[in-house]
Amino acid sequence: MSHTKKAPKPEEIEAARHDPRLRRAHETRRSDPEWRMRGRCVAVDPETFFPDPQVKQSPRAALAVCSACAVQSTCLAWALDAGDCNGVWGGTTPGERKAMVVAWRDFVPVG
Ligand code: SF4
């Protein structure tokens, strides 16, 4: 279930393909879950990462934690692999990930 049901526009998907965060996520993608133990969020209330959009809770606190997290890109890769998921992951909100998720499906790093 998600509050981000509106499909991303083609230009948003194209922009996401060139987002350096996708390249970094691709480079640090992991199949084992070990990275989770290295996330800064292990010491933070999980609720922080699931702000309720219905009552306009801000994701700012979660994004601040993610911004200094050593496994941010791996975390983003996990969220993109998961697809349409709620919460802040890898320094992104569900709304930010909408176009990224589509671009991720056939993402091939260029250059
Ligand atoms: S990027 Fe954010 S959500 Fe992901 S492991 Fe790090 S602190 Fe946790």
mmCIF file with all atom_site columns, C-alpha atoms and ligand atoms in Angstrom:
data_model
loop_
_atom_site.group_PDB
_atom_site.id
_atom_site.type_symbol
_atom_site.label_atom_id
_atom_site.label_alt_id
_atom_site.label_comp_id
_atom_site.label_asym_id
_atom_site.label_entity_id
_atom_site.label_seq_id
_atom_site.pdbx_PDB_ins_code
_atom_site.Cartn_x
_atom_site.Cartn_y
_atom_site.Cartn_z
_atom_site.occupancy
_atom_site.B_iso_or_equiv
_atom_site.pdbx_formal_charge
_atom_site.auth_seq_id
_atom_site.auth_comp_id
_atom_site.auth_asym_id
_atom_site.auth_atom_id
_atom_site.pdbx_PDB_model_num
ATOM   1   C  CA  . MET A 1 1   ? 0.000  0.000   0.000   1.00 0.00 ? 1   MET A CA  1
ATOM   2   C  CA  . SER A 1 2   ? 1.288  3.429   -0.821  1.00 0.00 ? 2   SER A CA  1
ATOM   3   C  CA  . HIS A 1 3   ? 0.240  7.040   -1.076  1.00 0.00 ? 3   HIS A CA  1
ATOM   4   C  CA  . THR A 1 4   ? 2.265  7.387   -4.279  1.00 0.00 ? 4   THR A CA  1
ATOM   5   C  CA  . LYS A 1 5   ? -0.076 5.778   -6.794  1.00 0.00 ? 5   LYS A CA  1
ATOM   6   C  CA  . LYS A 1 6   ? 0.200  8.409   -9.500  1.00 0.00 ? 6   LYS A CA  1
ATOM   7   C  CA  . ALA A 1 7   ? 2.418  7.145   -12.321 1.00 0.00 ? 7   ALA A CA  1
ATOM   8   C  CA  . PRO A 1 8   ? 5.583  9.140   -12.984 1.00 0.00 ? 8   PRO A CA  1
ATOM   9   C  CA  . LYS A 1 9   ? 5.784  11.154  -16.192 1.00 0.00 ? 9   LYS A CA  1
ATOM   10  C  CA  . PRO A 1 10  ? 8.153  10.030  -18.981 1.00 0.00 ? 10  PRO A CA  1
ATOM   11  C  CA  . GLU A 1 11  ? 10.378 13.054  -18.418 1.00 0.00 ? 11  GLU A CA  1
ATOM   12  C  CA  . GLU A 1 12  ? 10.606 12.239  -14.703 1.00 0.00 ? 12  GLU A CA  1
ATOM   13  C  CA  . ILE A 1 13  ? 11.678 8.681   -15.531 1.00 0.00 ? 13  ILE A CA  1
ATOM   14  C  CA  . GLU A 1 14  ? 14.259 9.961   -17.994 1.00 0.00 ? 14  GLU A CA  1
ATOM   15  C  CA  . ALA A 1 15  ? 15.631 12.363  -15.381 1.00 0.00 ? 15  ALA A CA  1
ATOM   16  C  CA  . ALA A 1 16  ? 15.825 9.500   -12.887 1.00 0.00 ? 16  ALA A CA  1
ATOM   17  C  CA  . ARG A 1 17  ? 17.921 7.459   -15.337 1.00 0.00 ? 17  ARG A CA  1
ATOM   18  C  CA  . HIS A 1 18  ? 20.571 10.183  -15.102 1.00 0.00 ? 18  HIS A CA  1
ATOM   19  C  CA  . ASP A 1 19  ? 20.345 10.586  -11.339 1.00 0.00 ? 19  ASP A CA  1
ATOM   20  C  CA  . PRO A 1 20  ? 23.811 9.791   -9.915  1.00 0.00 ? 20  PRO A CA  1
ATOM   21  C  CA  . ARG A 1 21  ? 22.123 8.137   -6.952  1.00 0.00 ? 21  ARG A CA  1
ATOM   22  C  CA  . LEU A 1 22  ? 20.942 5.351   -9.264  1.00 0.00 ? 22  LEU A CA  1
ATOM   23  C  CA  . ARG A 1 23  ? 24.460 4.685   -10.478 1.00 0.00 ? 23  ARG A CA  1
ATOM   24  C  CA  . ARG A 1 24  ? 25.780 4.588   -6.918  1.00 0.00 ? 24  ARG A CA  1
ATOM   25  C  CA  . ALA A 1 25  ? 22.940 2.288   -5.899  1.00 0.00 ? 25  ALA A CA  1
ATOM   26  C  CA  . HIS A 1 26  ? 23.737 -0.011  -8.797  1.00 0.00 ? 26  HIS A CA  1
ATOM   27  C  CA  . GLU A 1 27  ? 27.409 -0.108  -7.831  1.00 0.00 ? 27  GLU A CA  1
ATOM   28  C  CA  . THR A 1 28  ? 26.724 -0.932  -4.192  1.00 0.00 ? 28  THR A CA  1
ATOM   29  C  CA  . ARG A 1 29  ? 23.779 -3.288  -4.593  1.00 0.00 ? 29  ARG A CA  1
ATOM   30  C  CA  . ARG A 1 30  ? 24.030 -6.266  -2.232  1.00 0.00 ? 30  ARG A CA  1
ATOM   31  C  CA  . SER A 1 31  ? 22.052 -9.487  -1.986  1.00 0.00 ? 31  SER A CA  1
ATOM   32  C  CA  . ASP A 1 32  ? 22.946 -10.202 1.642   1.00 0.00 ? 32  ASP A CA  1
ATOM   33  C  CA  . PRO A 1 33  ? 21.301 -8.159  4.416   1.00 0.00 ? 33  PRO A CA  1
ATOM   34  C  CA  . GLU A 1 34  ? 24.512 -7.461  6.371   1.00 0.00 ? 34  GLU A CA  1
ATOM   35  C  CA  . TRP A 1 35  ? 24.494 -3.804  5.304   1.00 0.00 ? 35  TRP A CA  1
ATOM   36  C  CA  . ARG A 1 36  ? 21.427 -3.163  7.416   1.00 0.00 ? 36  ARG A CA  1
ATOM   37  C  CA  . MET A 1 37  ? 23.428 -3.537  10.598  1.00 0.00 ? 37  MET A CA  1
ATOM   38  C  CA  . ARG A 1 38  ? 25.680 -0.719  9.448   1.00 0.00 ? 38  ARG A CA  1
ATOM   39  C  CA  . GLY A 1 39  ? 22.863 1.741   8.864   1.00 0.00 ? 39  GLY A CA  1
ATOM   40  C  CA  . ARG A 1 40  ? 22.649 4.777   11.110  1.00 0.00 ? 40  ARG A CA  1
ATOM   41  C  CA  . CYS A 1 41  ? 18.983 4.010   11.605  1.00 0.00 ? 41  CYS A CA  1
ATOM   42  C  CA  . VAL A 1 42  ? 19.701 0.972   13.795  1.00 0.00 ? 42  VAL A CA  1
ATOM   43  C  CA  . ALA A 1 43  ? 19.937 3.403   16.697  1.00 0.00 ? 43  ALA A CA  1
ATOM   44  C  CA  . VAL A 1 44  ? 16.896 5.479   15.732  1.00 0.00 ? 44  VAL A CA  1
ATOM   45  C  CA  . ASP A 1 45  ? 13.187 4.932   16.368  1.00 0.00 ? 45  ASP A CA  1
ATOM   46  C  CA  . PRO A 1 46  ? 11.886 3.135   13.232  1.00 0.00 ? 46  PRO A CA  1
ATOM   47  C  CA  . GLU A 1 47  ? 8.800  5.366   13.277  1.00 0.00 ? 47  GLU A CA  1
ATOM   48  C  CA  . THR A 1 48  ? 11.062 8.229   12.241  1.00 0.00 ? 48  THR A CA  1
ATOM   49  C  CA  . PHE A 1 49  ? 11.409 6.599   8.833   1.00 0.00 ? 49  PHE A CA  1
ATOM   50  C  CA  . PHE A 1 50  ? 7.699  6.227   8.254   1.00 0.00 ? 50  PHE A CA  1
ATOM   51  C  CA  . PRO A 1 51  ? 6.236  9.729   8.526   1.00 0.00 ? 51  PRO A CA  1
ATOM   52  C  CA  . ASP A 1 52  ? 2.492  9.711   7.992   1.00 0.00 ? 52  ASP A CA  1
ATOM   53  C  CA  . PRO A 1 53  ? 1.616  11.728  4.861   1.00 0.00 ? 53  PRO A CA  1
ATOM   54  C  CA  . GLN A 1 54  ? -2.041 11.790  5.921   1.00 0.00 ? 54  GLN A CA  1
ATOM   55  C  CA  . VAL A 1 55  ? -1.134 14.142  8.750   1.00 0.00 ? 55  VAL A CA  1
ATOM   56  C  CA  . LYS A 1 56  ? 1.670  15.809  6.807   1.00 0.00 ? 56  LYS A CA  1
ATOM   57  C  CA  . GLN A 1 57  ? 4.493  14.477  8.971   1.00 0.00 ? 57  GLN A CA  1
ATOM   58  C  CA  . SER A 1 58  ? 7.817  15.605  7.588   1.00 0.00 ? 58  SER A CA  1
ATOM   59  C  CA  . PRO A 1 59  ? 10.485 13.119  6.434   1.00 0.00 ? 59  PRO A CA  1
ATOM   60  C  CA  . ARG A 1 60  ? 13.180 15.675  7.319   1.00 0.00 ? 60  ARG A CA  1
ATOM   61  C  CA  . ALA A 1 61  ? 14.444 13.914  10.446  1.00 0.00 ? 61  ALA A CA  1
ATOM   62  C  CA  . ALA A 1 62  ? 14.816 10.608  8.610   1.00 0.00 ? 62  ALA A CA  1
ATOM   63  C  CA  . LEU A 1 63  ? 16.510 12.235  5.636   1.00 0.00 ? 63  LEU A CA  1
ATOM   64  C  CA  . ALA A 1 64  ? 18.991 13.885  7.991   1.00 0.00 ? 64  ALA A CA  1
ATOM   65  C  CA  . VAL A 1 65  ? 19.914 10.500  9.465   1.00 0.00 ? 65  VAL A CA  1
ATOM   66  C  CA  . CYS A 1 66  ? 20.283 8.956   6.001   1.00 0.00 ? 66  CYS A CA  1
ATOM   67  C  CA  . SER A 1 67  ? 22.421 11.823  4.742   1.00 0.00 ? 67  SER A CA  1
ATOM   68  C  CA  . ALA A 1 68  ? 25.365 10.685  6.878   1.00 0.00 ? 68  ALA A CA  1
ATOM   69  C  CA  . CYS A 1 69  ? 24.774 6.947   6.550   1.00 0.00 ? 69  CYS A CA  1
ATOM   70  C  CA  . ALA A 1 70  ? 27.611 4.784   5.223   1.00 0.00 ? 70  ALA A CA  1
ATOM   71  C  CA  . VAL A 1 71  ? 25.255 2.374   3.455   1.00 0.00 ? 71  VAL A CA  1
ATOM   72  C  CA  . GLN A 1 72  ? 22.923 4.918   1.907   1.00 0.00 ? 72  GLN A CA  1
ATOM   73  C  CA  . SER A 1 73  ? 23.397 3.726   -1.684  1.00 0.00 ? 73  SER A CA  1
ATOM   74  C  CA  . THR A 1 74  ? 23.017 0.057   -0.809  1.00 0.00 ? 74  THR A CA  1
ATOM   75  C  CA  . CYS A 1 75  ? 19.877 0.933   1.102   1.00 0.00 ? 75  CYS A CA  1
ATOM   76  C  CA  . LEU A 1 76  ? 18.500 2.808   -1.894  1.00 0.00 ? 76  LEU A CA  1
ATOM   77  C  CA  . ALA A 1 77  ? 19.231 -0.200  -4.121  1.00 0.00 ? 77  ALA A CA  1
ATOM   78  C  CA  . TRP A 1 78  ? 17.298 -2.381  -1.706  1.00 0.00 ? 78  TRP A CA  1
ATOM   79  C  CA  . ALA A 1 79  ? 14.303 -0.028  -1.803  1.00 0.00 ? 79  ALA A CA  1
ATOM   80  C  CA  . LEU A 1 80  ? 14.381 0.167   -5.592  1.00 0.00 ? 80  LEU A CA  1
ATOM   81  C  CA  . ASP A 1 81  ? 14.520 -3.620  -5.828  1.00 0.00 ? 81  ASP A CA  1
ATOM   82  C  CA  . ALA A 1 82  ? 11.576 -3.772  -3.442  1.00 0.00 ? 82  ALA A CA  1
ATOM   83  C  CA  . GLY A 1 83  ? 9.619  -1.437  -5.725  1.00 0.00 ? 83  GLY A CA  1
ATOM   84  C  CA  . ASP A 1 84  ? 6.661  0.495   -4.427  1.00 0.00 ? 84  ASP A CA  1
ATOM   85  C  CA  . CYS A 1 85  ? 7.501  0.626   -0.721  1.00 0.00 ? 85  CYS A CA  1
ATOM   86  C  CA  . ASN A 1 86  ? 6.679  3.093   1.999   1.00 0.00 ? 86  ASN A CA  1
ATOM   87  C  CA  . GLY A 1 87  ? 9.047  5.013   4.177   1.00 0.00 ? 87  GLY A CA  1
ATOM   88  C  CA  . VAL A 1 88  ? 12.372 6.749   3.834   1.00 0.00 ? 88  VAL A CA  1
ATOM   89  C  CA  . TRP A 1 89  ? 15.089 4.453   2.485   1.00 0.00 ? 89  TRP A CA  1
ATOM   90  C  CA  . GLY A 1 90  ? 18.505 5.394   1.216   1.00 0.00 ? 90  GLY A CA  1
ATOM   91  C  CA  . GLY A 1 91  ? 17.842 9.071   1.735   1.00 0.00 ? 91  GLY A CA  1
ATOM   92  C  CA  . THR A 1 92  ? 14.751 9.134   -0.461  1.00 0.00 ? 92  THR A CA  1
ATOM   93  C  CA  . THR A 1 93  ? 11.035 9.460   0.121   1.00 0.00 ? 93  THR A CA  1
ATOM   94  C  CA  . PRO A 1 94  ? 8.450  7.234   -1.610  1.00 0.00 ? 94  PRO A CA  1
ATOM   95  C  CA  . GLY A 1 95  ? 7.517  10.190  -3.805  1.00 0.00 ? 95  GLY A CA  1
ATOM   96  C  CA  . GLU A 1 96  ? 11.121 10.687  -4.905  1.00 0.00 ? 96  GLU A CA  1
ATOM   97  C  CA  . ARG A 1 97  ? 11.456 6.994   -5.685  1.00 0.00 ? 97  ARG A CA  1
ATOM   98  C  CA  . LYS A 1 98  ? 8.436  6.786   -7.994  1.00 0.00 ? 98  LYS A CA  1
ATOM   99  C  CA  . ALA A 1 99  ? 10.352 7.592   -11.167 1.00 0.00 ? 99  ALA A CA  1
ATOM   100 C  CA  . MET A 1 100 ? 13.510 5.937   -9.836  1.00 0.00 ? 100 MET A CA  1
ATOM   101 C  CA  . VAL A 1 101 ? 11.707 2.611   -9.431  1.00 0.00 ? 101 VAL A CA  1
ATOM   102 C  CA  . VAL A 1 102 ? 10.645 2.647   -13.087 1.00 0.00 ? 102 VAL A CA  1
ATOM   103 C  CA  . ALA A 1 103 ? 14.100 3.720   -14.286 1.00 0.00 ? 103 ALA A CA  1
ATOM   104 C  CA  . TRP A 1 104 ? 15.700 1.044   -12.089 1.00 0.00 ? 104 TRP A CA  1
ATOM   105 C  CA  . ARG A 1 105 ? 13.880 -1.823  -13.817 1.00 0.00 ? 105 ARG A CA  1
ATOM   106 C  CA  . ASP A 1 106 ? 16.071 -1.596  -16.904 1.00 0.00 ? 106 ASP A CA  1
ATOM   107 C  CA  . PHE A 1 107 ? 18.865 0.539   -15.514 1.00 0.00 ? 107 PHE A CA  1
ATOM   108 C  CA  . VAL A 1 108 ? 22.180 0.229   -17.303 1.00 0.00 ? 108 VAL A CA  1
ATOM   109 C  CA  . PRO A 1 109 ? 24.931 2.560   -16.094 1.00 0.00 ? 109 PRO A CA  1
ATOM   110 C  CA  . VAL A 1 110 ? 26.352 4.659   -18.937 1.00 0.00 ? 110 VAL A CA  1
ATOM   111 C  CA  . GLY A 1 111 ? 30.024 5.497   -19.311 1.00 0.00 ? 111 GLY A CA  1
HETATM 112 S  S1  . SF4 B 2 .   ? 20.193 5.127   4.347   1.00 0.00 ? 1   SF4 B S1  1
HETATM 113 FE FE1 . SF4 B 2 .   ? 18.764 5.707   5.956   1.00 0.00 ? 1   SF4 B FE1 1
HETATM 114 S  S2  . SF4 B 2 .   ? 17.224 4.086   6.019   1.00 0.00 ? 1   SF4 B S2  1
HETATM 115 FE FE2 . SF4 B 2 .   ? 18.993 3.315   4.866   1.00 0.00 ? 1   SF4 B FE2 1
HETATM 116 S  S3  . SF4 B 2 .   ? 20.276 2.209   6.327   1.00 0.00 ? 1   SF4 B S3  1
HETATM 117 FE FE3 . SF4 B 2 .   ? 21.015 4.313   6.234   1.00 0.00 ? 1   SF4 B FE3 1
HETATM 118 S  S4  . SF4 B 2 .   ? 19.950 5.460   7.832   1.00 0.00 ? 1   SF4 B S4  1
HETATM 119 FE FE4 . SF4 B 2 .   ? 18.847 3.539   7.480   1.00 0.00 ? 1   SF4 B FE4 1
#
